[in-house]
Structure formats: structure tokens, C-alpha cells
């Protein structure tokens, strides 16, 4: 069964590229959002299994958005959250330790296989 994904990034070209990659590699992209608040509304409506969430968003950043998305669990299963960034993991080390996200990928690492491996390892 295909995992459903919501892509959250404030750059439409990245969202389009991520959608193409993930759909070609077996994921079902159910929606896109450009900021945290739109992502929350989309999650409540679309109920994706996975949220691919950019760290650097306008308004609440990806870490704050991950906290808000994790709180959705009260309304049903919360999605698995995977943070992404064009910056290296080392730049976020401390914040990643306390974040409810399942994991982190750089945008350069993003592929269906990398996302699948991260999701499978988190289960």
C-alpha cells in the first residue's frame, strides 16, 4: 500500500520536484502547503500518513510546526513527520533531539528510498 505524503515547503519549485520524485518512487502525494498554518489545515483535511516538513518556513518554523502536528494525535493518528532542509543535519543537532519528528533528511538526500528507509527504521 502506498504511503500518503503532504509536502510542506515555501518554495513551489522544490515542492514540485519533491512531488515528482516521491510519486515516481511509489508514494502518494495528497497535497502541498507553503507554511505551517496551511499544513495544519491540510493535515486535518487530508490525513496524510507522512508530512515532509521544511525546517525554514515563514511564520512558525518547521520545528514549531512539528510540535503542532504531533498534537493532532488527539484527533486520530498523528502523521509521521520528516524534517527536511537544504542545510546540514549538524546545524540542527540540538533541536532535532527534542523534536517530535521521526527523522531528518537534507533536500539533496531526498528520494523515495531514503524516505522509506527512514520511515521503516522509525517503526
Tab-separated table of C-alpha atoms in Angstrom:
chain	number	residue	atom	x	y	z
A	1	UNK	CA	0.000	0.000	0.000
A	2	UNK	CA	1.290	3.447	-0.933
A	3	UNK	CA	2.096	5.827	1.894
A	4	UNK	CA	0.423	9.201	1.554
A	5	UNK	CA	2.517	12.344	1.903
A	6	UNK	CA	1.915	16.057	2.451
A	7	UNK	CA	4.846	18.209	1.261
A	8	UNK	CA	5.388	21.425	3.239
A	9	UNK	CA	7.912	23.896	1.828
A	10	UNK	CA	7.684	27.576	0.981
A	11	UNK	CA	9.356	27.115	-2.426
A	12	UNK	CA	6.929	25.872	-5.100
A	13	UNK	CA	9.753	24.575	-7.356
A	14	UNK	CA	11.022	22.336	-4.550
A	15	UNK	CA	7.509	21.083	-3.812
A	16	UNK	CA	7.049	20.203	-7.485
A	17	UNK	CA	10.406	18.401	-7.640
A	18	UNK	CA	9.748	16.515	-4.392
A	19	UNK	CA	6.292	15.508	-5.634
A	20	UNK	CA	7.728	14.175	-8.902
A	21	UNK	CA	10.446	12.181	-7.118
A	22	UNK	CA	8.172	10.722	-4.471
A	23	UNK	CA	5.345	9.842	-6.838
A	24	UNK	CA	7.795	8.188	-9.246
A	25	UNK	CA	9.088	6.111	-6.334
A	26	UNK	CA	5.729	4.856	-5.096
A	27	UNK	CA	4.440	7.469	-2.642
A	28	UNK	CA	1.046	9.114	-2.993
A	29	UNK	CA	1.388	12.875	-2.595
A	30	UNK	CA	-2.006	14.051	-1.356
A	31	UNK	CA	-1.210	17.737	-1.014
A	32	UNK	CA	1.212	20.603	-0.616
A	33	UNK	CA	1.492	23.568	1.733
A	34	UNK	CA	3.752	26.612	1.846
A	35	UNK	CA	3.636	27.360	5.580
A	36	UNK	CA	2.879	25.785	8.950
A	37	UNK	CA	-0.685	27.008	9.324
A	38	UNK	CA	-1.703	25.806	5.868
A	39	UNK	CA	-0.010	22.491	6.669
A	40	UNK	CA	-2.095	22.076	9.837
A	41	UNK	CA	-5.311	22.670	7.926
A	42	UNK	CA	-4.228	20.308	5.143
A	43	UNK	CA	-3.317	17.587	7.653
A	44	UNK	CA	-6.680	17.830	9.347
A	45	UNK	CA	-8.453	17.598	5.980
A	46	UNK	CA	-6.239	15.130	4.094
A	47	UNK	CA	-4.947	12.921	6.954
A	48	UNK	CA	-1.584	12.075	5.308
A	49	UNK	CA	0.498	9.291	6.795
A	50	UNK	CA	3.701	11.315	6.338
A	51	UNK	CA	4.458	15.043	6.428
A	52	UNK	CA	7.656	16.109	4.693
A	53	UNK	CA	8.307	19.374	6.535
A	54	UNK	CA	10.859	22.053	5.674
A	55	UNK	CA	12.695	23.497	8.664
A	56	UNK	CA	12.882	27.048	7.283
A	57	UNK	CA	9.272	28.149	6.851
A	58	UNK	CA	7.782	31.642	7.061
A	59	UNK	CA	5.930	32.156	10.338
A	60	UNK	CA	6.261	29.194	12.679
A	61	UNK	CA	9.335	27.227	11.574
A	62	UNK	CA	9.410	23.500	10.905
A	63	UNK	CA	10.245	22.632	14.493
A	64	UNK	CA	7.225	24.561	15.804
A	65	UNK	CA	5.071	23.060	13.061
A	66	UNK	CA	6.231	19.551	14.039
A	67	UNK	CA	5.073	20.215	17.609
A	68	UNK	CA	1.683	21.379	16.361
A	69	UNK	CA	1.321	18.408	14.008
A	70	UNK	CA	2.254	15.951	16.740
A	71	UNK	CA	-0.571	17.404	18.838
A	72	UNK	CA	-3.034	16.281	16.148
A	73	UNK	CA	-2.758	12.789	17.629
A	74	UNK	CA	-5.624	13.692	19.939
A	75	UNK	CA	-7.866	13.716	16.850
A	76	UNK	CA	-6.577	10.405	15.452
A	77	UNK	CA	-3.195	9.014	14.484
A	78	UNK	CA	-0.646	11.795	14.009
A	79	UNK	CA	1.346	11.658	10.787
A	80	UNK	CA	4.995	10.636	10.740
A	81	UNK	CA	6.945	13.871	10.434
A	82	UNK	CA	10.194	14.032	8.495
A	83	UNK	CA	12.053	17.331	8.573
A	84	UNK	CA	13.952	18.483	5.502
A	85	UNK	CA	16.375	21.307	4.878
A	86	UNK	CA	18.942	22.495	2.404
A	87	UNK	CA	21.243	22.865	5.432
A	88	UNK	CA	23.164	20.018	7.049
A	89	UNK	CA	21.809	17.987	9.971
A	90	UNK	CA	24.665	19.245	12.170
A	91	UNK	CA	23.186	22.741	12.138
A	92	UNK	CA	20.057	21.475	13.904
A	93	UNK	CA	21.510	18.781	16.169
A	94	UNK	CA	20.152	20.122	19.493
A	95	UNK	CA	16.692	20.953	18.175
A	96	UNK	CA	16.380	17.574	16.459
A	97	UNK	CA	16.885	15.780	19.790
A	98	UNK	CA	13.747	17.265	21.319
A	99	UNK	CA	11.601	17.499	18.205
A	100	UNK	CA	8.745	15.007	17.712
A	101	UNK	CA	9.837	14.408	14.119
A	102	UNK	CA	10.674	10.847	13.140
A	103	UNK	CA	13.810	11.983	11.360
A	104	UNK	CA	15.642	14.423	9.129
A	105	UNK	CA	16.814	14.422	5.511
A	106	UNK	CA	18.661	17.084	3.600
A	107	UNK	CA	16.937	18.146	0.412
A	108	UNK	CA	19.880	16.721	-1.528
A	109	UNK	CA	19.272	13.297	0.101
A	110	UNK	CA	15.554	13.222	-0.652
A	111	UNK	CA	14.477	10.141	-2.556
A	112	UNK	CA	11.748	7.585	-2.172
A	113	UNK	CA	14.273	5.051	-0.923
A	114	UNK	CA	15.737	7.450	1.670
A	115	UNK	CA	12.290	8.417	2.936
A	116	UNK	CA	11.111	4.798	3.014
A	117	UNK	CA	14.226	3.705	4.943
A	118	UNK	CA	13.731	6.468	7.497
A	119	UNK	CA	10.051	5.613	7.930
A	120	UNK	CA	10.732	1.897	8.212
A	121	UNK	CA	13.518	2.443	10.762
A	122	UNK	CA	11.209	4.558	12.900
A	123	UNK	CA	8.643	1.796	13.302
